[in-house]
Every structure is written in structure tokens, then in C-alpha cells.
mmCIF file of C-alpha atoms and ligand atoms in Angstrom:
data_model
loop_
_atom_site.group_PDB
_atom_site.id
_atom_site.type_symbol
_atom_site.label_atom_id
_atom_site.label_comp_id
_atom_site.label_asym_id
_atom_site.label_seq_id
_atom_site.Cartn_x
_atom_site.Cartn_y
_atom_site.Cartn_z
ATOM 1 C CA UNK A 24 11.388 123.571 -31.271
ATOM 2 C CA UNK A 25 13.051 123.103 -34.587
ATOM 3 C CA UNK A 26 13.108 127.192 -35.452
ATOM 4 C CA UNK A 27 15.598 127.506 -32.422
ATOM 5 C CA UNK A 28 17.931 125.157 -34.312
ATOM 6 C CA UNK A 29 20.717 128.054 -35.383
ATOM 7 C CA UNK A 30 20.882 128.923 -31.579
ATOM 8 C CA UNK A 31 24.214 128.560 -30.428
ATOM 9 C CA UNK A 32 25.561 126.181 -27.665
ATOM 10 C CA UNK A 33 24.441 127.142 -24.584
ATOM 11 C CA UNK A 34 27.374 128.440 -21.972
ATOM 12 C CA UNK A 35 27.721 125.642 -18.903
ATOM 13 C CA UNK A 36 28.277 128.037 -15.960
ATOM 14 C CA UNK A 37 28.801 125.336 -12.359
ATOM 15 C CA UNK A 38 28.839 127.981 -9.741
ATOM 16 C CA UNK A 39 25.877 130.537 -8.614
ATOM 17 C CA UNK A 40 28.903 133.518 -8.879
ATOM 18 C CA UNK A 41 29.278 132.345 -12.459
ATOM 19 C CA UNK A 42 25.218 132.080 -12.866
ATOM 20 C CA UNK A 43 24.564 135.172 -11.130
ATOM 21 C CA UNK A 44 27.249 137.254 -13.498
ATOM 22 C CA UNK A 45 26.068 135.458 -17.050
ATOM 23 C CA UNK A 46 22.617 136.048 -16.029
ATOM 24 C CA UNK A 47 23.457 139.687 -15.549
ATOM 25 C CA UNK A 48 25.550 140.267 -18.896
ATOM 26 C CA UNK A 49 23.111 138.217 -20.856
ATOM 27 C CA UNK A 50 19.717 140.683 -19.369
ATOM 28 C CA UNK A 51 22.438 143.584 -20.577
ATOM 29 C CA UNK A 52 22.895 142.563 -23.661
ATOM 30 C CA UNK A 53 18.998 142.012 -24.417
ATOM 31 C CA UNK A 54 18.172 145.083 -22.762
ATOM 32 C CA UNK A 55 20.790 147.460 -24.662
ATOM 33 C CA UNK A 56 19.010 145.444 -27.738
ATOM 34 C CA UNK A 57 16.281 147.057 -26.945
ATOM 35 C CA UNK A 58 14.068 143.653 -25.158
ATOM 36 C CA UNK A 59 11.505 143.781 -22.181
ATOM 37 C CA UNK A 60 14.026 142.515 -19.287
ATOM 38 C CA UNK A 61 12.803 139.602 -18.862
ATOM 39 C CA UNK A 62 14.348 135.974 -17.627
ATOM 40 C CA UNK A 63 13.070 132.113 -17.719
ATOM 41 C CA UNK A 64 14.337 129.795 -15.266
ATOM 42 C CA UNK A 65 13.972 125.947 -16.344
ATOM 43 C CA UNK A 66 14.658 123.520 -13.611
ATOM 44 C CA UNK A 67 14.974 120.037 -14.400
ATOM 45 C CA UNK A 68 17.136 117.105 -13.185
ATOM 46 C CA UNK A 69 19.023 116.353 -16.820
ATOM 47 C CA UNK A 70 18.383 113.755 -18.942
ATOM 48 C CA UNK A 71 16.494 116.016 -21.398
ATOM 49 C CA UNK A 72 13.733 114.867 -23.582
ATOM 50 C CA UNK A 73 11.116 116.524 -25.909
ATOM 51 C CA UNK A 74 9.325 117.129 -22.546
ATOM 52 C CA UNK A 75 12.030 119.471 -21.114
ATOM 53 C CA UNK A 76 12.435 121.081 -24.810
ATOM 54 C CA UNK A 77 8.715 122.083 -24.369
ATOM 55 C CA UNK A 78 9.155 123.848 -21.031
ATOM 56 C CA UNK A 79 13.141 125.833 -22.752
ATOM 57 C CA UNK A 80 10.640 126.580 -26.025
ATOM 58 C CA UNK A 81 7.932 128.241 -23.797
ATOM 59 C CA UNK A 82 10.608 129.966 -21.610
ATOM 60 C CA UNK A 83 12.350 130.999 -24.850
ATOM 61 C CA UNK A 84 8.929 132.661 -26.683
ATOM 62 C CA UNK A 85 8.177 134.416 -23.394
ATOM 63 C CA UNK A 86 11.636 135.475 -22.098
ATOM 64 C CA UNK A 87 14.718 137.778 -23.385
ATOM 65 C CA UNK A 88 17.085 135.516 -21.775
ATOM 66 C CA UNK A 89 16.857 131.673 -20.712
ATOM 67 C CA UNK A 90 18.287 129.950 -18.139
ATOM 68 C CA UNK A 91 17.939 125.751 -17.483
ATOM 69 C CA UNK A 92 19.436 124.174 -14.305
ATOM 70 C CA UNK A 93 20.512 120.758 -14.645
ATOM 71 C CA UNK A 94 21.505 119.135 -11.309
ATOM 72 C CA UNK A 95 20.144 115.298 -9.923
ATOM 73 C CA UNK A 96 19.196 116.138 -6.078
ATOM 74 C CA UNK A 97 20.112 113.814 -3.881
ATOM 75 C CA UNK A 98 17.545 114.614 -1.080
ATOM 76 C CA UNK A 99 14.553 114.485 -3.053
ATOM 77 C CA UNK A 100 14.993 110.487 -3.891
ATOM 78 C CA UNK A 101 13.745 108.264 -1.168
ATOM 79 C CA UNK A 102 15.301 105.426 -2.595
ATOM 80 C CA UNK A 103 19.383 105.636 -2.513
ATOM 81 C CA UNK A 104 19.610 103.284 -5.859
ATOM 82 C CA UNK A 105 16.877 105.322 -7.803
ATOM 83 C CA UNK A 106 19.167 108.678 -7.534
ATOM 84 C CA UNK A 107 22.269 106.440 -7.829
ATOM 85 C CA UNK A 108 21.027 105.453 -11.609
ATOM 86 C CA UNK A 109 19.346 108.738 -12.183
ATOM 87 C CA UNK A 110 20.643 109.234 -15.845
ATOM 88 C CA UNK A 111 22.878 111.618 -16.113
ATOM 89 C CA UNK A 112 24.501 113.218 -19.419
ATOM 90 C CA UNK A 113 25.190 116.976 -19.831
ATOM 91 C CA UNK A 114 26.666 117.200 -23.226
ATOM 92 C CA UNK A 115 23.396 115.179 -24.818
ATOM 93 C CA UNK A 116 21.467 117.886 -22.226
ATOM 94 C CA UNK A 117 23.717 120.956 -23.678
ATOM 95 C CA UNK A 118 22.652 119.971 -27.101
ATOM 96 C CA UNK A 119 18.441 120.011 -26.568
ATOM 97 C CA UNK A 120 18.849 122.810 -24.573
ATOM 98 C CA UNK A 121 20.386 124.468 -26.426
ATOM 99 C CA UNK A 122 18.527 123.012 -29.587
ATOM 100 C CA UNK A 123 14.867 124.414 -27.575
ATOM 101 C CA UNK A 124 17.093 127.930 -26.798
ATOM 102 C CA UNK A 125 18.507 128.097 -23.778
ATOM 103 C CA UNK A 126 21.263 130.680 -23.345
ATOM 104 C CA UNK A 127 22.632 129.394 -20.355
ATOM 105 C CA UNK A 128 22.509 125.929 -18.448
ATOM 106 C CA UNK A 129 23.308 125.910 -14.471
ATOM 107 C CA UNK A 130 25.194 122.407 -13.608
ATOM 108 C CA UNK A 131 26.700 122.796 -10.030
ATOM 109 C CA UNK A 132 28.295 119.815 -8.349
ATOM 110 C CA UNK A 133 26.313 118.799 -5.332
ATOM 111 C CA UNK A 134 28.733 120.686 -2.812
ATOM 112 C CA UNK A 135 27.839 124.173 -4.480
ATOM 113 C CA UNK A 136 24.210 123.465 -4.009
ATOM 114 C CA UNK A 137 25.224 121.763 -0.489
ATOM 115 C CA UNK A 138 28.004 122.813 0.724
ATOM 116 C CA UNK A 139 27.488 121.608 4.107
ATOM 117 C CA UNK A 140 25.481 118.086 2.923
ATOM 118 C CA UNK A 141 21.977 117.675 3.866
ATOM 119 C CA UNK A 142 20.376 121.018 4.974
ATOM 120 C CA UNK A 143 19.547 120.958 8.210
ATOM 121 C CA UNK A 144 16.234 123.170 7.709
ATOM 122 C CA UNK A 145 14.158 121.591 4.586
ATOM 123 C CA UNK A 146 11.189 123.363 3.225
ATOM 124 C CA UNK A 147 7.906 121.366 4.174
ATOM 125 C CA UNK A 148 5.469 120.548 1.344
ATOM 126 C CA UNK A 149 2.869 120.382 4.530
ATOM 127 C CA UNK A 150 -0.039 118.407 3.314
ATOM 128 C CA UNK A 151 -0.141 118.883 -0.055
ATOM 129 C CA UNK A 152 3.750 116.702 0.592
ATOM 130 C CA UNK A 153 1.931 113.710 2.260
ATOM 131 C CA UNK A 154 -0.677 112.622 -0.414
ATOM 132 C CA UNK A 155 -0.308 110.602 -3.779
ATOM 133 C CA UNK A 156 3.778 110.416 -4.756
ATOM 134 C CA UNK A 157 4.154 111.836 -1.401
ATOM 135 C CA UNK A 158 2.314 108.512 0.802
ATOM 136 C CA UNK A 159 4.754 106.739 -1.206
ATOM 137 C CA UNK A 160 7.712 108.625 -1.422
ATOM 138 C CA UNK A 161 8.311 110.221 2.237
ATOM 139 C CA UNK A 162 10.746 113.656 2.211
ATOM 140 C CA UNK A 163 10.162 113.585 -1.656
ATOM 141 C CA UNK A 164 8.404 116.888 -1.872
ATOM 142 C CA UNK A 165 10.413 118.642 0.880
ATOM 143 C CA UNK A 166 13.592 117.452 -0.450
ATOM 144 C CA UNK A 167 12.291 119.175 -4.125
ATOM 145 C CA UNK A 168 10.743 121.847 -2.665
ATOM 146 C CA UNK A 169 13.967 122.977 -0.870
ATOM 147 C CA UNK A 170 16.095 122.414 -3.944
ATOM 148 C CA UNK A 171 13.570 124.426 -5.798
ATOM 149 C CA UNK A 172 13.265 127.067 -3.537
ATOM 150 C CA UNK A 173 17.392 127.582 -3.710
ATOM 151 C CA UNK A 174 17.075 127.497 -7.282
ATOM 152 C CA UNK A 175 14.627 130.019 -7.219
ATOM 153 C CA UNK A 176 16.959 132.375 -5.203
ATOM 154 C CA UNK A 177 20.293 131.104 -7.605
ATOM 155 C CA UNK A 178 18.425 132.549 -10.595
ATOM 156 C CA UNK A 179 16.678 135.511 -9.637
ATOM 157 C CA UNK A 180 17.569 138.241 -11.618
ATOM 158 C CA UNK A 181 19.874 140.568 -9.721
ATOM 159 C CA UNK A 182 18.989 143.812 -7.956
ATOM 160 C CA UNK A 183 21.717 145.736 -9.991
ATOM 161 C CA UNK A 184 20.121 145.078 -13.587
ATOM 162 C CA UNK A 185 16.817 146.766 -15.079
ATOM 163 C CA UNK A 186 14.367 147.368 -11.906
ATOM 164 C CA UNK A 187 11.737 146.004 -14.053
ATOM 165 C CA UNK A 188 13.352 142.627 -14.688
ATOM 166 C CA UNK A 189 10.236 139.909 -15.191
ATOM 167 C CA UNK A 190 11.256 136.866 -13.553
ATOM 168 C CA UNK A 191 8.793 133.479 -14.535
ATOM 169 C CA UNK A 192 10.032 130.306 -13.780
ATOM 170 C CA UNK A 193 8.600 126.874 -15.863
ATOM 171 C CA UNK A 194 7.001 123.893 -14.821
ATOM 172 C CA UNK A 195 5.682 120.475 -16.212
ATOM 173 C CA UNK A 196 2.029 119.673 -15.655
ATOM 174 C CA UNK A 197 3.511 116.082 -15.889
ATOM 175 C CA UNK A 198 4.566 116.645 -12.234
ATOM 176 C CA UNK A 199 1.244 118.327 -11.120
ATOM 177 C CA UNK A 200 1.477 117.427 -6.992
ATOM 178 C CA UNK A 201 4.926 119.230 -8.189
ATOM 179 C CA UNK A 202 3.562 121.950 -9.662
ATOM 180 C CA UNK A 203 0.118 122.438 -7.279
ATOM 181 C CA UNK A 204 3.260 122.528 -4.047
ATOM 182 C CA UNK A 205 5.383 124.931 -6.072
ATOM 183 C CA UNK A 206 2.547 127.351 -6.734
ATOM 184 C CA UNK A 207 1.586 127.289 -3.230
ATOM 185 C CA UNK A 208 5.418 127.849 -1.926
ATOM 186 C CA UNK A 209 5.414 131.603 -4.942
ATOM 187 C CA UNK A 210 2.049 131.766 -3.041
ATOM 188 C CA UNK A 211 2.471 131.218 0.762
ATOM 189 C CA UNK A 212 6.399 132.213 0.909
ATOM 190 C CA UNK A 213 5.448 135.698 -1.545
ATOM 191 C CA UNK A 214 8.504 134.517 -3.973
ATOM 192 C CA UNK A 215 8.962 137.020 -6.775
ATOM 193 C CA UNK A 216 8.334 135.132 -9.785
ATOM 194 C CA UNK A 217 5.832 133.760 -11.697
ATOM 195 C CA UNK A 218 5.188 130.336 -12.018
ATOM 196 C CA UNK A 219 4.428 129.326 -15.798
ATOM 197 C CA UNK A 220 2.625 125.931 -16.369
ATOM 198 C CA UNK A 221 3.572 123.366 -19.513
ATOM 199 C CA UNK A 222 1.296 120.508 -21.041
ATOM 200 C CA UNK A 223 2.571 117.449 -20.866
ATOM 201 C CA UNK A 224 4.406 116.302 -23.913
ATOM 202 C CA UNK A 225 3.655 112.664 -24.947
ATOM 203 C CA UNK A 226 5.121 109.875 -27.195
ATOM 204 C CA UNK A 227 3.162 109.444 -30.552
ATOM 205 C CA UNK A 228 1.153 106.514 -28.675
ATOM 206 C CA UNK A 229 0.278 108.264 -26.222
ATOM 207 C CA UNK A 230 2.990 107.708 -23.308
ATOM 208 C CA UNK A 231 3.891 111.054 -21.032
ATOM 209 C CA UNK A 232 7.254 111.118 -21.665
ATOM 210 C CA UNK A 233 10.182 110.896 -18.707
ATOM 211 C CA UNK A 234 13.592 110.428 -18.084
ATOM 212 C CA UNK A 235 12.592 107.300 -16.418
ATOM 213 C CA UNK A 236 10.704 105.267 -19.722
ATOM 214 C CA UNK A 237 14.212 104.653 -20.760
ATOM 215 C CA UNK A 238 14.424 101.519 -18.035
ATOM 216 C CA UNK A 239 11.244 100.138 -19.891
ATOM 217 C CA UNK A 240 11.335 97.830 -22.472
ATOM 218 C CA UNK A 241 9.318 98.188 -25.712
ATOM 219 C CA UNK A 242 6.403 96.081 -24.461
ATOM 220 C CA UNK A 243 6.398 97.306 -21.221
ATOM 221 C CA UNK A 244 6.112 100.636 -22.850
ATOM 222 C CA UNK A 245 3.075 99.268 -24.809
ATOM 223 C CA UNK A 246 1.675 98.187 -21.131
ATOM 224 C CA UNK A 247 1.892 101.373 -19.896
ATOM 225 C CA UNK A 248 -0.350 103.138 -22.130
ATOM 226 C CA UNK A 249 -3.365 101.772 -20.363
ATOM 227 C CA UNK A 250 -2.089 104.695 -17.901
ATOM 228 C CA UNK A 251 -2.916 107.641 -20.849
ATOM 229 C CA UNK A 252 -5.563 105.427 -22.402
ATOM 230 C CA UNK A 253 -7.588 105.859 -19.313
ATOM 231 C CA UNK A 254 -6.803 109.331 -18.251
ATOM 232 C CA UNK A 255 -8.000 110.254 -22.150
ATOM 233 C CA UNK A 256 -11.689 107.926 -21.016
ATOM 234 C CA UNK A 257 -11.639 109.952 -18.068
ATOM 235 C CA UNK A 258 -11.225 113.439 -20.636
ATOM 236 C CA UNK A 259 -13.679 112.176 -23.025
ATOM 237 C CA UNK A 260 -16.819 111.640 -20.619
ATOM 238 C CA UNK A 261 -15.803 115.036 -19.018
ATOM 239 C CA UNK A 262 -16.373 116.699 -22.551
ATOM 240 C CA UNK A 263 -19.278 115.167 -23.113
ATOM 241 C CA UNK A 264 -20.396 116.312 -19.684
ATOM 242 C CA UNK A 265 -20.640 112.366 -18.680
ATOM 243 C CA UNK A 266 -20.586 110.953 -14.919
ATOM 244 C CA UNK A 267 -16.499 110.257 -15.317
ATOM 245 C CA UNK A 268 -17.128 106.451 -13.237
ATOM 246 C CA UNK A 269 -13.600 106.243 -12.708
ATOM 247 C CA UNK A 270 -14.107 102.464 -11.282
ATOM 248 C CA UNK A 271 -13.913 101.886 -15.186
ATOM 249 C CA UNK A 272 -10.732 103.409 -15.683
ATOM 250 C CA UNK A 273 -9.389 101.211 -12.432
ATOM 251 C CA UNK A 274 -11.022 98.166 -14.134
ATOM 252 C CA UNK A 275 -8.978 98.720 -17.318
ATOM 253 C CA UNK A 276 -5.290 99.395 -15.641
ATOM 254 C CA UNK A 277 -6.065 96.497 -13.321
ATOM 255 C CA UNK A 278 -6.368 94.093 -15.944
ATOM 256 C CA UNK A 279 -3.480 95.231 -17.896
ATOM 257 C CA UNK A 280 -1.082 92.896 -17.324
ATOM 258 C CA UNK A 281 2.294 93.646 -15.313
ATOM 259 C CA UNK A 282 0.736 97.108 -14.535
ATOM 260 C CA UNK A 283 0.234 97.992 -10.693
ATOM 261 C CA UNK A 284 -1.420 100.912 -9.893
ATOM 262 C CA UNK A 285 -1.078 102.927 -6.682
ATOM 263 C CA UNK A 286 -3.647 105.219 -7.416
ATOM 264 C CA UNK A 287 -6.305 106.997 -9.283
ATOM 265 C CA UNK A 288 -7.900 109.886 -8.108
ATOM 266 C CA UNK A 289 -10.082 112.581 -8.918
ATOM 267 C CA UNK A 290 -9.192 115.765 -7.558
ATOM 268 C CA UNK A 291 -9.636 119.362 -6.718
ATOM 269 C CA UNK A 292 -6.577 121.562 -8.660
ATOM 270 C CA UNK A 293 -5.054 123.140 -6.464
ATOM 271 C CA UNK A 294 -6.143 121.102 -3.113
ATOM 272 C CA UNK A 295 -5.589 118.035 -4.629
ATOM 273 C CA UNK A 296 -8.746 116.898 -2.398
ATOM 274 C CA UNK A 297 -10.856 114.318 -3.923
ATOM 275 C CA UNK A 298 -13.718 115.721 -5.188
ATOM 276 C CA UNK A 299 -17.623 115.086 -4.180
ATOM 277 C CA UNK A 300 -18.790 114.606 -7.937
ATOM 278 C CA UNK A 301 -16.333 111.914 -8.490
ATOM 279 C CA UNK A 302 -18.808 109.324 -8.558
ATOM 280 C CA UNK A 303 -20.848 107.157 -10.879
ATOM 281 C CA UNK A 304 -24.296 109.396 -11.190
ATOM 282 C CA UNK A 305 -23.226 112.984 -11.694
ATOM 283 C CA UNK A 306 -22.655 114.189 -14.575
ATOM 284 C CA UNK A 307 -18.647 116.000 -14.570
ATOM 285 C CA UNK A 308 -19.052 119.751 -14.657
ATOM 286 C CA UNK A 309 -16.407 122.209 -13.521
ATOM 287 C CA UNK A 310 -12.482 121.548 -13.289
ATOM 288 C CA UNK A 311 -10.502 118.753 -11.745
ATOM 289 C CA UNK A 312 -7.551 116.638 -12.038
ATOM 290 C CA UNK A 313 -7.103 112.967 -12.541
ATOM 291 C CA UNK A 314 -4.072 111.988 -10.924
ATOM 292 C CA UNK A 315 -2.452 108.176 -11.866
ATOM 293 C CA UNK A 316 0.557 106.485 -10.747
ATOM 294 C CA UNK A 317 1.837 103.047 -11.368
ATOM 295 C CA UNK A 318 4.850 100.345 -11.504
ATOM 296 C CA UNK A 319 5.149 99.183 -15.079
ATOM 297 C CA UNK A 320 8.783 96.404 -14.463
ATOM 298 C CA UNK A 321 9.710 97.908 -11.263
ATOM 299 C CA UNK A 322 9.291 101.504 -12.643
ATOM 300 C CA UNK A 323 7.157 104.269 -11.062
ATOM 301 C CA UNK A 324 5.311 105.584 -13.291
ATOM 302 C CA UNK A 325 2.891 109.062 -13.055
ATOM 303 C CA UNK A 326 0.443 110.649 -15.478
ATOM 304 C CA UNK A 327 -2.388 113.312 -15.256
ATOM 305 C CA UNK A 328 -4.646 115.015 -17.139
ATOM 306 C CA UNK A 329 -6.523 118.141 -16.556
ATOM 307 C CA UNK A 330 -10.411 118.595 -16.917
ATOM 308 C CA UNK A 331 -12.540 121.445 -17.660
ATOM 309 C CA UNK A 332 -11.151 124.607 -18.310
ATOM 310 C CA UNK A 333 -7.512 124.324 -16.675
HETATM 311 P P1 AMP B 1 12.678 116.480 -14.209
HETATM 312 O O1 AMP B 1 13.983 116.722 -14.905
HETATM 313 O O2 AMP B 1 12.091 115.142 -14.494
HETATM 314 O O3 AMP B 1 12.713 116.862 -12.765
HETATM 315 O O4 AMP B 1 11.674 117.493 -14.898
HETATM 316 C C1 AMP B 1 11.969 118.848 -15.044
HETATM 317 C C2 AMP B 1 10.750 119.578 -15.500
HETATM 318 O O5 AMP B 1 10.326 119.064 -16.752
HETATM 319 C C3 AMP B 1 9.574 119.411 -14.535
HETATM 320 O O6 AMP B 1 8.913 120.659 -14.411
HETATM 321 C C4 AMP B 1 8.730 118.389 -15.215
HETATM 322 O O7 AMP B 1 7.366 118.487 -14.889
HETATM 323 C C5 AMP B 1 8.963 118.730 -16.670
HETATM 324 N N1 AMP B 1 8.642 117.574 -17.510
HETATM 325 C C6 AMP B 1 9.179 116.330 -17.436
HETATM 326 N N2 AMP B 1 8.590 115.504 -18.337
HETATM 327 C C7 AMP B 1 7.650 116.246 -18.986
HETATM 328 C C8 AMP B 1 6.696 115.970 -20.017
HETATM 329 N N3 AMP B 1 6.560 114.766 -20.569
HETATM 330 N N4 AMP B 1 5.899 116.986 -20.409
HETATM 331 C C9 AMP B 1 5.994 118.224 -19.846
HETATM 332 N N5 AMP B 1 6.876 118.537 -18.884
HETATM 333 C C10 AMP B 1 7.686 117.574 -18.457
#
């Protein structure tokens, strides 16, 4: 992201008005400049790491102009404390976003998003909602999906600028149950925009790296890496067209110590259905998804990591 380092400080715009009109002027501007119309919406919660610089990068290669929303939603955290010390800083946010170039960063207070509290008609995540982080976290994916689905709407380029306006909204494979239920919502709900996928960025040793690794200390860090370490086992024997034996993988995390895992799965893409071949004999062929999660001090932790040719 460094070659975006002249970019100016992003404009903070709090209201969808304000949003809808810099969008606009900004899709003007790149147009009269002679650009494809074309606009990349970022969502994220704040608390911006190299992660979140990957996804503004991506949207900033493929997009004329670049827009980030930066706003902690209440009624996507089953747990009142965990949004409570949901980190929250927008000028260290203005400065990677604007540092990966973003032209624009969206950070309404809760009653522009809600102006009449909790919605009383949530998107539902259906079954792809109830599974993994879902079984654990009830309303998590309906909560995000609704906030997702207004932020969809809040960014959409408007009707009065060019007619061929792309629209592409970004993602982080880091959150994939996130990603498989957002796909399906473009999918089933025929939402104009297209939904553009992002690696997962890691630390140097290997951690995927989150907003929430902060609350871990160094060697809980260190602990945690079992969580990659066997997610890269699981990559290896699927390259080398090797029976995956997850048990393995759940041998290693289990003996790590102060790691507790929820679950590890293998799984079908875009179902996330386990699949029949994840077992000790057959050889891995085709694509899936290994899915982990896991408290390392108290901390949830989730990882992934996509197999074959995803
Ligand atoms: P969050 O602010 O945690 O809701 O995340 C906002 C977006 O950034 C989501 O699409 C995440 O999947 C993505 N993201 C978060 N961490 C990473 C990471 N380590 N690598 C790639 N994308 C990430």
C-alpha cells in the first residue's frame, strides 16, 4: 500500500446526504477526468489494520473513486461488553485509509444508521446464519447482514451520475461465513453490485490479523498460531493431493495449551456443508474450505483457508 502514500486525507462525511453528495462530486470529477465510472465500497467496523488496507488497496486499483464506512454495529454483537470495548479510533482509521487510498470514509453516529434503535425487520442470514460463528453467536449474522445490506443502499452510486456507474463492494476472506452470507444476500436479494473477495492478510508468523489480537498478549499471540499452523497442514496435504485427516489438525490445537477450539470443519464454499471427502482415506481433490475458531485468553478467535482452486 505504500505507493498510495501522497494520497491526501480522506474527507469524514457522518450523514448518508453528505455520503450520497461526495460520492456524486467525487464519480464527476473522475469521470470529467476521463475514468471508467466506477466506485468501491469498503465496510469495516474501524480499528484499521494492514488487513483493512488490503481490502482500500484492492478497491483503490479497481475503482475511480473509494469509499470506506467505519461504524461499530451494535446489533451484530451478541455480547453487550464485546461491542462496549470494540476499539474505536477514527483519526488512527483516517490515516490507513487514507494511507491504502480511500477518498472518502462514512462514520455516522448510530442514530443516522438507526434512527429509530433496533430495526424492527432484520435481514435473516437463514441457515447459512445458524452454523459455525453463528451456533455461537445467535442474531450475529442477521444483525451484519442488515447493517450491510443498508450500507449497500448508503453507497450505491446515484441514479443521477454516469448510467454506467460500476458499483463492487470488498470483502475479507478472513470473515468467510461473512462473505459466503453476503454473496448469497447480492445473489438471492438481486443487489446491484459486485461482491469482490480479499485474502486474508497475516502477521509475519503467521497470525490472521484482527482488530481483536490487540486484547492478546505476546504469548498468547504465540499460542494462537497453532490456529494458522494447522489450517497451512490442512493446505499442504491438499497440494499434494493427500487425504487432509483433519483429526490431526484437532490433535495439534487441542494440545496447545490455553487454546480452546470450537470448531474445525471442512466444508463446501459456498454451502458451508461439511464435505463427504473430509475423511482419513481419500485423497483431497476439488475445492473446500477449512473453517477454525477458537478462545485464545477469553478471545474469539477465527481463521480459514481456502483449498483447491478458490
Ligand atoms: P471488520 O472491521 O473486522 O468488520 O472487518 C472489515 C472487513 O475487513 C471485513 O470484510 C473483514 O473480512 C476484512 N478483514 C478483517 N481482517 C482481515 C484480514 N486479516 N485479512 C483480510 N481481510 C480482513
Amino acid at each position: 500500500v505504500s505507493r498510495h502514500d501522497q494520497q491526501a486525507a480522506p474527507r469524514i462525511v457522518r450523514t448518508v446526504a453528505e455520503l450520497k453528495a461526495a460520492g456524486r462530486e467525487l464519480l464527476e470529477t473522475a469521470t470529467a477526468a476521463g475514468r471508467e465510472a466506477s466506485l468501491g465500497l469498503v465496510p469495516t467496523m474501524g480499528a484499521l489494520h494492514e488487513g483493512h488496507a488490503r481490502l482500500i488497496a484492492q478497491a483503490r486499483d479497481e475503482n475511480a473513486v473509494v469509499v470506506v464506512t467505519d461504524f461499530v454495529n451494535r446489533f451484530q454483537f451478541d455480547d453487550p461488553a464485546d461491542f462496549e470495548r470494540y476499539p474505536r479510533d477514527l483519526e488512527a482509521d483516517a490515516a490507513i485509509a487514507g494511507g491504502a487510498g480511500a477518498d472518502l470514509i462514512f462514520a455516522p453516529e448510530e442514530s443516522e444508521v438507526y434512527p429509530d434503535g433496533r430495526p424492527r425487520v432484520l435481514l435473516s442470514a437463514g441457515t447459512l446464519g445458524e452454523k459455525f460463528e453463528g451456533a455461537s453467536r445467535p442474531g450475529h449474522f442477521d444483525g451484519m447482514l442488515t447493517v450491510v445490506a443498508k450500507l449497500l443502499h448508503y453507497g450505491m452510486p446515484d441514479p443521477a451520475t454516469p448510467a454506467a456507474t460500476m458499483y463492487r463492494a470488498y470483502f475479507g476472506q478472513k470473515d468467510a461465513q461473512q462473505l459466503a452470507i453476503v454473496r448469497r444476500l447480492v445473489h438471492d436479494l438481486g443487489y446491484p453490485v459486485q461482491i469482490r473477495p480479499v485474502p486474508i492478510v497475516r502477521s509475519a508468523k503467521g497470525l490472521a490479523l484482527s482488530s481483536r489480537n490487540r486484547f492478546l498478549t505476546e504469548e498468547q499471540q504465540d499460542a494462537a498460531l497453532v490456529l494458522s499452523r494447522s489450517l497451512f497442514l490442512m493446505k499442504e496435504r491438499a497440494e499434494a493431493h493427500l487425504p487432509l485427516r483433519p483429526v490431526e489438525a484437532v490433535a495439534m490445537i487441542d494440545s496447545a495449551p490455553g487454546v480452546e477450539l470450537d470448531y474445525f470443519e471442512v466444508v463446501d464454499p459456498g454451502t458451508l456443508e461439511p464435505l463427504a471427502f473430509n475423511c482419513a482415506q481419500t485423497p483431497f481433490t476439488g475445492e473446500a474450505l477449512v473453517l477454525v475458531a477458537a478462545r485464545v485468553g477469553g478471545i474469539r478467535l477465527i481463521d480459514n483457508m481456502p483449498l483447491g482452486a478458490i
